Coordinates of C-alpha atoms in Angstrom, one line a residue:
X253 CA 0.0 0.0 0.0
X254 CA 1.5 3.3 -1.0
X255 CA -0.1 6.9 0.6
X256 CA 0.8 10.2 0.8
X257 CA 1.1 13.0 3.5
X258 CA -1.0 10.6 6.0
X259 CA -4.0 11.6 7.8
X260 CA -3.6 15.4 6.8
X261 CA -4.3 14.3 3.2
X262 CA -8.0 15.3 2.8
X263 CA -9.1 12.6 1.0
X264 CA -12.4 13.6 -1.3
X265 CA -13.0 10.9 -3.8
X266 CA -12.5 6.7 -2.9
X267 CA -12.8 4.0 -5.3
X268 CA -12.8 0.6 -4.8
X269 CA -13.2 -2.2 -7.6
X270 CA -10.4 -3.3 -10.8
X271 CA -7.6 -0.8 -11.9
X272 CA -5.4 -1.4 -15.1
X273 CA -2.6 0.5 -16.3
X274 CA 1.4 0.0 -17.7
X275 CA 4.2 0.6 -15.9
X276 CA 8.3 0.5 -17.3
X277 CA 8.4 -3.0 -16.1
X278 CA 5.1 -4.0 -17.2
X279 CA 2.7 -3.4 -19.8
X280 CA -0.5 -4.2 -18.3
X281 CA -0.6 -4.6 -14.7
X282 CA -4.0 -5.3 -12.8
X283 CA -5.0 -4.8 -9.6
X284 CA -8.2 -6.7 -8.6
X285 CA -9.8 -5.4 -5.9
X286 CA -7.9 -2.1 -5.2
X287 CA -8.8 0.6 -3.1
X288 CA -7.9 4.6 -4.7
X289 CA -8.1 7.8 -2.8
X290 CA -7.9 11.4 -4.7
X291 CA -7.5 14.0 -2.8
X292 CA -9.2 17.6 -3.1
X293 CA -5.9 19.0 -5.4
X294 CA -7.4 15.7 -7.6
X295 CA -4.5 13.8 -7.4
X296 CA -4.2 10.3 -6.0
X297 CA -3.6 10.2 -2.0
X298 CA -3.6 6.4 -1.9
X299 CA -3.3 2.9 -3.0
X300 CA -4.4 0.0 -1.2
X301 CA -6.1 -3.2 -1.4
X302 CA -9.6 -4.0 -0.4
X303 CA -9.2 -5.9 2.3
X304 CA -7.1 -2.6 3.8
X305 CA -10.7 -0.8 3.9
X306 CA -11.0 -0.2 7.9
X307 CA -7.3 0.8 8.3
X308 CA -7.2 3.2 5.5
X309 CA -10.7 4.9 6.0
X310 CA -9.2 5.5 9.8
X311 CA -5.9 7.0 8.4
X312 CA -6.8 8.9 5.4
X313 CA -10.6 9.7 7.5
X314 CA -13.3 8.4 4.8
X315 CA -16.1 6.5 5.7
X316 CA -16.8 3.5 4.4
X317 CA -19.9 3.9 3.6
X318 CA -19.0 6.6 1.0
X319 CA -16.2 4.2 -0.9
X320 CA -18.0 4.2 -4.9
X321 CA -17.8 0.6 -5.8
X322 CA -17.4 -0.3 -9.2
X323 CA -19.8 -2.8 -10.9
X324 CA -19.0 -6.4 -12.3
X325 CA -16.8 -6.1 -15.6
X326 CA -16.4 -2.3 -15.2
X327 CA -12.5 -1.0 -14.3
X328 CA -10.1 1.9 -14.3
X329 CA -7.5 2.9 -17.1
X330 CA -5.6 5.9 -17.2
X331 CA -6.6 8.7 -19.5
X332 CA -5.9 8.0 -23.0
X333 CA -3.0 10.2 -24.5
X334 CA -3.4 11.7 -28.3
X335 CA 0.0 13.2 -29.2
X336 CA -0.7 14.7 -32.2
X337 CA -3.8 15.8 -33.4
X338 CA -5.5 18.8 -35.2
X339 CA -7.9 20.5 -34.0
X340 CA -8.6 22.8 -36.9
X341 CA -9.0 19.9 -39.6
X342 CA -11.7 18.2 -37.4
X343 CA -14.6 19.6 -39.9
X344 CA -14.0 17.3 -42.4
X345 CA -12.5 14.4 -40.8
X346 CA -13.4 11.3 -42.3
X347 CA -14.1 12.9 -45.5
X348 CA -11.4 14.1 -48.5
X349 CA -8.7 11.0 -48.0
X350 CA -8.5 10.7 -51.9
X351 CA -4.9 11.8 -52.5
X352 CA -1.2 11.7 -50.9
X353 CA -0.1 14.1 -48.6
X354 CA 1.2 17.3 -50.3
X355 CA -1.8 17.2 -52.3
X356 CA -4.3 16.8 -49.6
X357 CA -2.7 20.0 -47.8
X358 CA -3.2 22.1 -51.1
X359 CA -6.8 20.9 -51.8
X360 CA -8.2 20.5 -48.7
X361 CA -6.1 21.6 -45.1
X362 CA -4.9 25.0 -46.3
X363 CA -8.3 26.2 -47.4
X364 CA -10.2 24.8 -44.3
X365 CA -7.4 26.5 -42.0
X366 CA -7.5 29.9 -43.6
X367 CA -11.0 29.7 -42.4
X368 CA -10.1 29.8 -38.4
X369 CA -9.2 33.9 -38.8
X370 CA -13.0 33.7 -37.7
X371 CA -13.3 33.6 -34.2
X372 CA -16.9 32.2 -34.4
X373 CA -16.3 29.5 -37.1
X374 CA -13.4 28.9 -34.5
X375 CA -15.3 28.5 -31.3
X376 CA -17.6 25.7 -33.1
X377 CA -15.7 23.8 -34.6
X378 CA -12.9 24.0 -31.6
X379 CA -15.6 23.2 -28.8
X380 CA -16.6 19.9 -31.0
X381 CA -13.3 18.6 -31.2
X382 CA -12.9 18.7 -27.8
X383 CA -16.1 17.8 -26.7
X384 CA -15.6 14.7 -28.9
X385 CA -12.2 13.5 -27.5
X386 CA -12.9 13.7 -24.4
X387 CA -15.8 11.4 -24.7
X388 CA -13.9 8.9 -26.6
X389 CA -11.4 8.9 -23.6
X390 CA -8.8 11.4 -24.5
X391 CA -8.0 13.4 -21.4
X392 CA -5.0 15.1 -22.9
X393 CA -4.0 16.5 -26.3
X394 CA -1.3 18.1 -28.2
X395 CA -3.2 20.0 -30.5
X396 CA -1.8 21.6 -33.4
X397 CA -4.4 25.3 -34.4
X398 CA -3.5 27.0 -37.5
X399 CA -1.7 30.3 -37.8
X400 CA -4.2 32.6 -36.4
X401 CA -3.1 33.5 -32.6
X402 CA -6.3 34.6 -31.5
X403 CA -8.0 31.3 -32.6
X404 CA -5.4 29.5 -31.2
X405 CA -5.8 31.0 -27.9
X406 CA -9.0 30.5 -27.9
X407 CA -8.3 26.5 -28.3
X408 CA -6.5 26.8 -25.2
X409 CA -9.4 28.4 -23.3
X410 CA -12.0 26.2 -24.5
X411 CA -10.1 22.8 -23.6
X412 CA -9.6 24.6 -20.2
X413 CA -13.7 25.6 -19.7
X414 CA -14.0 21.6 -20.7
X415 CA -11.7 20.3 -18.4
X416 CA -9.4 18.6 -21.0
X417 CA -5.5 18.7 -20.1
X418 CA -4.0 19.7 -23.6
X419 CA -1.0 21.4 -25.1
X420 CA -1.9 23.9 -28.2
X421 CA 0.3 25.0 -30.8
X422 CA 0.2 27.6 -33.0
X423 CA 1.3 26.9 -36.6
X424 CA 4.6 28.7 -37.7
X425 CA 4.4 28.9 -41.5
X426 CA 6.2 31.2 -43.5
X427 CA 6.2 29.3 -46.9
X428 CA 3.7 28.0 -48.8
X429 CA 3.4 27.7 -52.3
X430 CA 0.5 26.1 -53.3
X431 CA -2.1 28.4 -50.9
X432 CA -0.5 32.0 -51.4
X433 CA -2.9 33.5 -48.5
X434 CA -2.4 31.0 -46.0
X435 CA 0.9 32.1 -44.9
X436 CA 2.6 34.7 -42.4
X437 CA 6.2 36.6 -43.4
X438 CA 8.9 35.4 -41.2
X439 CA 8.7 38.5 -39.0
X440 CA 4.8 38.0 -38.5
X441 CA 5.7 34.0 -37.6
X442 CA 7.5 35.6 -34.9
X443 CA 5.9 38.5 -33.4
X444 CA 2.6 36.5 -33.1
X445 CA 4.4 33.4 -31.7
X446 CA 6.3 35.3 -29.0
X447 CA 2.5 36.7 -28.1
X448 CA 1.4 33.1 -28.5
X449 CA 3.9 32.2 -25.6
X450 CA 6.3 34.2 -23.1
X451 CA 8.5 30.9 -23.2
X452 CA 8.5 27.9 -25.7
X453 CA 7.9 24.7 -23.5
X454 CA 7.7 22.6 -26.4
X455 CA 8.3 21.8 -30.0
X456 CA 5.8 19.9 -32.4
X457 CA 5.8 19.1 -36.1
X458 CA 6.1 16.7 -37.9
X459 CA 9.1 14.0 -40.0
X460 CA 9.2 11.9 -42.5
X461 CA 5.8 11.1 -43.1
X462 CA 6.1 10.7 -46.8
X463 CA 8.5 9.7 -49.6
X464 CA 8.1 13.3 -51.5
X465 CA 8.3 15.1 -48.5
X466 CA 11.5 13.6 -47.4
X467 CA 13.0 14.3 -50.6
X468 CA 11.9 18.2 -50.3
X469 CA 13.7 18.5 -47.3
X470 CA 16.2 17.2 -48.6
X471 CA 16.1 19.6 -51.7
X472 CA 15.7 22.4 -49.5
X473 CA 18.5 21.3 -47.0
X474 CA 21.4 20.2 -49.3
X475 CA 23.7 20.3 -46.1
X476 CA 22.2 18.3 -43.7
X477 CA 22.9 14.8 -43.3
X478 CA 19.1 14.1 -43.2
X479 CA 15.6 15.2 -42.6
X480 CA 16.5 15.0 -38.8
X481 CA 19.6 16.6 -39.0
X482 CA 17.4 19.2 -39.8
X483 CA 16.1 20.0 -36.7
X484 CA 19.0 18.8 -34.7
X485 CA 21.4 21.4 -36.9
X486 CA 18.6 24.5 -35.6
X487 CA 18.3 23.4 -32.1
X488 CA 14.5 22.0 -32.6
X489 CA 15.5 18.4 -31.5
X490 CA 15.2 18.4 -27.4
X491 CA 13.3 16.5 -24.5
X492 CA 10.8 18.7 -25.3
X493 CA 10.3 17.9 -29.1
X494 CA 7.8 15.7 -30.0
X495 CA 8.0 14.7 -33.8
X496 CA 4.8 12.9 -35.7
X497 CA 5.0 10.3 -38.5
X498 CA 9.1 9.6 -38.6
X499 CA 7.9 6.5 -41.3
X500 CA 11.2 6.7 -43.0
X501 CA 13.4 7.5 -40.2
X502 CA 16.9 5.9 -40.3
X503 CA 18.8 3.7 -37.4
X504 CA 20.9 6.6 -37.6
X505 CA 17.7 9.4 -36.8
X506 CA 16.4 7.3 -34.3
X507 CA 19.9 7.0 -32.0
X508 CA 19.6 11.0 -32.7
X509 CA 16.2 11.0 -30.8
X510 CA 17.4 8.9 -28.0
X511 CA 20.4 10.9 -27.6
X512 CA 18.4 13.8 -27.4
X513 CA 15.8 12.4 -25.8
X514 CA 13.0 14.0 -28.4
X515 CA 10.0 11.9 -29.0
X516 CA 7.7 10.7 -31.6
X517 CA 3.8 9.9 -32.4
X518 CA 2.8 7.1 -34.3
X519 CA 0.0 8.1 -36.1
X520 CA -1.3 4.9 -37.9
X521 CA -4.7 6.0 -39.2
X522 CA -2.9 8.8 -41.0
X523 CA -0.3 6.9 -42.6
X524 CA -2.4 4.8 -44.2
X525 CA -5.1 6.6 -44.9
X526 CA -3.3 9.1 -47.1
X527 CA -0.9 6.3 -48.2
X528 CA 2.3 7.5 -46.8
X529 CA 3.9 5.2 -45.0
X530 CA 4.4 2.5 -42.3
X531 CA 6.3 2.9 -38.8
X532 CA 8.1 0.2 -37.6
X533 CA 7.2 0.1 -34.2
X534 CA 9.1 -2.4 -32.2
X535 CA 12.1 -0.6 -34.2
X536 CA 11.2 2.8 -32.9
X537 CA 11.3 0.6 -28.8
X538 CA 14.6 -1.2 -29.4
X539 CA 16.4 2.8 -30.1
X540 CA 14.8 3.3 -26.7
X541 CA 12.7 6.6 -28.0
X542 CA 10.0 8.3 -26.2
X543 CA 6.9 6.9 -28.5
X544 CA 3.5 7.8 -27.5
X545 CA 0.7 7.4 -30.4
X546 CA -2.0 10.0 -32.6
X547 CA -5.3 10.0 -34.2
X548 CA -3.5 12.8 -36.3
X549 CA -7.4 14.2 -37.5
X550 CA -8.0 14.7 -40.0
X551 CA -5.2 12.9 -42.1
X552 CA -6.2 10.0 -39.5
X553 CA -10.7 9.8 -40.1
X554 CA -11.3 9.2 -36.5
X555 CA -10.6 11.3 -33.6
X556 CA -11.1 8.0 -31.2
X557 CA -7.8 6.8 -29.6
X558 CA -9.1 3.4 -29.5
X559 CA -9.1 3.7 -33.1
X560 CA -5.0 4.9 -32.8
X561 CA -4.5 1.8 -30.7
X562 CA -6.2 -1.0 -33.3
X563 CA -4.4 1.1 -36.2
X564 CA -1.1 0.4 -34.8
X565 CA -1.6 -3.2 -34.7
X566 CA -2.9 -3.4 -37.6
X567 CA 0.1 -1.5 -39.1
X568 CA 2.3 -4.0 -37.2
X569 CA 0.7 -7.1 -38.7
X570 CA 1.2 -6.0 -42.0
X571 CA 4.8 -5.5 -41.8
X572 CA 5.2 -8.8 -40.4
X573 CA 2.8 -10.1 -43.5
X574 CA 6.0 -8.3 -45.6
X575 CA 8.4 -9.8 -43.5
X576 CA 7.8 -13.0 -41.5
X577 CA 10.6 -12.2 -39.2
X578 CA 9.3 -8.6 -38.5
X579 CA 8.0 -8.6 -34.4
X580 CA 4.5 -8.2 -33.8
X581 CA 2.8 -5.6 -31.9
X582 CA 0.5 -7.0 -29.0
X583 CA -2.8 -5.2 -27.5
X584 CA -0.7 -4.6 -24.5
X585 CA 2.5 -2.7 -25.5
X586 CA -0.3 -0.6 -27.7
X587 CA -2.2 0.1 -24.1
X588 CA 0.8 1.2 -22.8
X589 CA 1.5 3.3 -25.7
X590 CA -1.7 5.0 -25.4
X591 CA -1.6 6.1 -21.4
X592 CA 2.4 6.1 -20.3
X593 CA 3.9 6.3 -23.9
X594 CA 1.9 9.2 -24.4
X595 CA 2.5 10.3 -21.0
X596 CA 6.7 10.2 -21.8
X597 CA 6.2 11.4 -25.0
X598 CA 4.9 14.9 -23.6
X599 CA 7.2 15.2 -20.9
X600 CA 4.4 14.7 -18.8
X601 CA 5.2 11.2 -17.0
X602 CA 5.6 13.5 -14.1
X603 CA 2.1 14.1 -13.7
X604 CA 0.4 11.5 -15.5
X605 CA 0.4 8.0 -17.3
X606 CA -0.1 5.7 -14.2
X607 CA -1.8 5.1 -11.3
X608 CA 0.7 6.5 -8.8
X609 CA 0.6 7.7 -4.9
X610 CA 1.3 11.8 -6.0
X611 CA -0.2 11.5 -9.6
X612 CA -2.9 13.4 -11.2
X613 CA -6.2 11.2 -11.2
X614 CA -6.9 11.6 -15.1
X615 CA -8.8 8.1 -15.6
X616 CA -11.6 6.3 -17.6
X617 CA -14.0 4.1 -15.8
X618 CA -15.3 1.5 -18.6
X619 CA -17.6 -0.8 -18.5
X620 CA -17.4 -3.4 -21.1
X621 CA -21.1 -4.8 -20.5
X622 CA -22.6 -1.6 -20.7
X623 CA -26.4 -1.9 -22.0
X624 CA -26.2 -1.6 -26.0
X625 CA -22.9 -1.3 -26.2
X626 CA -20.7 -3.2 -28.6
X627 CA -19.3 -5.8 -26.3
X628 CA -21.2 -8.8 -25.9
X629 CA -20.5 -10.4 -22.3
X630 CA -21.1 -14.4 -22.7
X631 CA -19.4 -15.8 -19.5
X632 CA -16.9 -14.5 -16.8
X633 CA -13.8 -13.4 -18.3
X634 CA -10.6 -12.7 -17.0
X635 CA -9.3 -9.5 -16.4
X636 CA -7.0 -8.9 -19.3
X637 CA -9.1 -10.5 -21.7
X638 CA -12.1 -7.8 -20.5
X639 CA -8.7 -5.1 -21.0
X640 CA -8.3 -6.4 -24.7
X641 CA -12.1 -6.8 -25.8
X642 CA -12.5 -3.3 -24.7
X643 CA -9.5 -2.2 -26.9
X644 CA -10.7 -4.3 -29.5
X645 CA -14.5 -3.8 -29.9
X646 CA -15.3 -1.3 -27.5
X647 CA -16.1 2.6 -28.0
X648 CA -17.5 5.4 -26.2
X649 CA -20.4 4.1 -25.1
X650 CA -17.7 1.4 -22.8
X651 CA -16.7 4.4 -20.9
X652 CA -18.9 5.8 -18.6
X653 CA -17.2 8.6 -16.9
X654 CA -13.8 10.6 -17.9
X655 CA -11.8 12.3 -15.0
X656 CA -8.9 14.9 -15.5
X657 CA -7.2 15.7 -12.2
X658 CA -9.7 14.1 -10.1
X659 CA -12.5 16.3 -11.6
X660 CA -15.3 14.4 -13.7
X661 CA -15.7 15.8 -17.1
X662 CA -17.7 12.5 -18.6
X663 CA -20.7 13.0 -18.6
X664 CA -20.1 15.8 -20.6
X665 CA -23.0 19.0 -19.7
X666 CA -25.6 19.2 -22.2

């Protein structure tokens, strides 16, 4: 049993029942019949078993009686992690996938982004987004806006009314070709990011996602030894750098990450969905990077991280149809890619990721027999195999409440 501060730790929220989530060591650990406290700063004030309930109401003064028990085949999970997303190209996700990349950007992206100058289109279509990812689990983002500051604030502020932990960037472009008036000057890219933020925290773009990208780069960058030599030659590869995509990223790139200890985002739905590429994942693990994973809307059609998590394994599984000897990704590395990878690969371990004595309480309760939901129920399962029908078949209907820092924010006000 693990506490903190004792009996001066005013404990406001106890759960007892089944909590799941990856550690280092492991990546899924259970515990059965647990016993949580979260204390009135929302993070968690205790661990314990069940059979500790007597001792632990005494110390950490709860009464028993007020302990919320979960139900038969319902359990805890940490708060899902998306690690790159965009917010501003949620309008027409799952629509307009007919084309590679650098043409999608042209046709579609650039002229739905030029639209967030409007404040009010903004507030719409920014409240949905977050609305909706928070229902399908995701208690923090790393949202990329667009190059309008104002808007971009105003991402901030409404995933802050909602109760959503996220990270926004503003988009720094200074070049762009094929969309003339969806573009700053290089001064403007800097005047409005330095109002965006006093002090950069944290870098995020993206690498190597396609074939005619990389070879742009490396058009445009003749010197550098490749697309991530880039960044590391300007000072943009750090421990606060996450990267999306890296598809075609060399053994070389990848011992740059680790070295620097930058991070990436697997964003599987993307990849394949405007055919650009394929991430070797158990690659990306054996360089020891910080890899957390991304719905990447709206190159990636859904804005579900369950969706990220069966994406990946699918991705996996056909690079070991290419290659027989290729390693296979199992349900459980992809859970802990989804709550602690994504944790680590925004810096944010610290605070999040696992249930830990000191942690934030961001967590999903899911029930997989929920009435009409998508998971039929024949017999008594085991523990991980309730874990991995969830992952597999469930959706939002599994998870019945969302909580970000010990606050519920699922149900969502109507």
């Amino acid at each position: 049993m693990a506490h903190q501060n004792g009996a001066s730790d005013h404990t406001l929220l106890v759960f007892r029942g089944m909590f799941i989530h990856a550690t280092q060591k492991e990546a899924v650990q259970i515990m059965e019949d647990a016993l949580l406290g979260v204390n009135a700063g929302g993070k968690i004030s205790f661990i314990g078993e069940g059979k500790e309930l007597d001792r632990l109401s005494e110390t950490f003064g709860f009464s028993p009686s007020a302990v919320i028990q979960l139900k038969q085949h319902e359990f805890f999970m940490p708060g899902m992690v998306d690690t790159h997303i965009h917010a501003s190209q949620y309008s027409y996700a799952g629509t307009a996938l007919d084309m590679p990349l650098l043409d999608w950007l042209k046709k579609y992206t650039f002229p739905v982004e030029s639209e967030f100058k409007d404040l009010t289109f903004a507030q719409r279509v920014y409240t949905q987004v977050v609305r909706r990812t928070l229902r399908n689990g995701t208690t923090t983002a790393c949202y990329f806006a667009t190059i309008y500051t104002d808007s971009s604030l105003l991402l901030g502020h409404i995933a802050n009314d909602l109760g959503q932990r996220a990270l926004v960037g503003k988009v720094c472009m200074d070049q762009n070709n094929s969309v003339n008036y969806y573009k700053e000057t290089l001064q403007e890219s800097l005047e409005e990011t330095r109002r965006f933020i006093s002090q950069l925290l944290a870098k995020k773009s993206h690498i190597s996602e396609n074939v005619e990208e990389v070879k742009i780069v490396k058009e445009l960058f003749p010197d550098c030894d490749s697309y991530s030599d880039v960044y590391f030659k300007h000072n943009l590869l750090t421990n606060k750098t996450v990267m999306a995509h890296g598809c075609y990223l060399s053994d070389e790139e990848l011992a740059l990450f680790r070295e620097t200890g930058a991070s990436l985002s697997h964003c599987p739905n993307s990849n394949i969905s405007l055919c650009s590429g394929m991430l070797d994942v158990c690659k990306v693990l054996r360089h020891k990077v910080k890899l957390g994973l991304g719905t990447d809307v709206a190159g990636g059609y859904s804005a579900s991280m369950l969706d990220a998590m069966r994406r990946a394994m699918d991705t996996s599984k056909i690079l070991t149809i290419q290659d027989p000897k290729h390693e296979t990704l199992n349900f459980e590395e992809v859970f802990r890619l989804a709550t602690l990878g994504g944790s680590q690969a925004l810096s944010l371990d610290d605070q999040i990721g696992k249930f830990e004595v000191g942690k934030d309480f961001d967590a999903l309760r899911v029930n997989v027999a929920v009435p009409d939901g998508p998971i039929d129920v024949i017999q008594h399962e085991k523990p991980k195999i309730i874990l991995e029908k969830f992952l597999n078949l469930g959706d939002d209907r599994n998870i019945v409440e969302v909580y970000v820092a010990g606050k519920k924010v699922v149900p969502l006000p109507v």
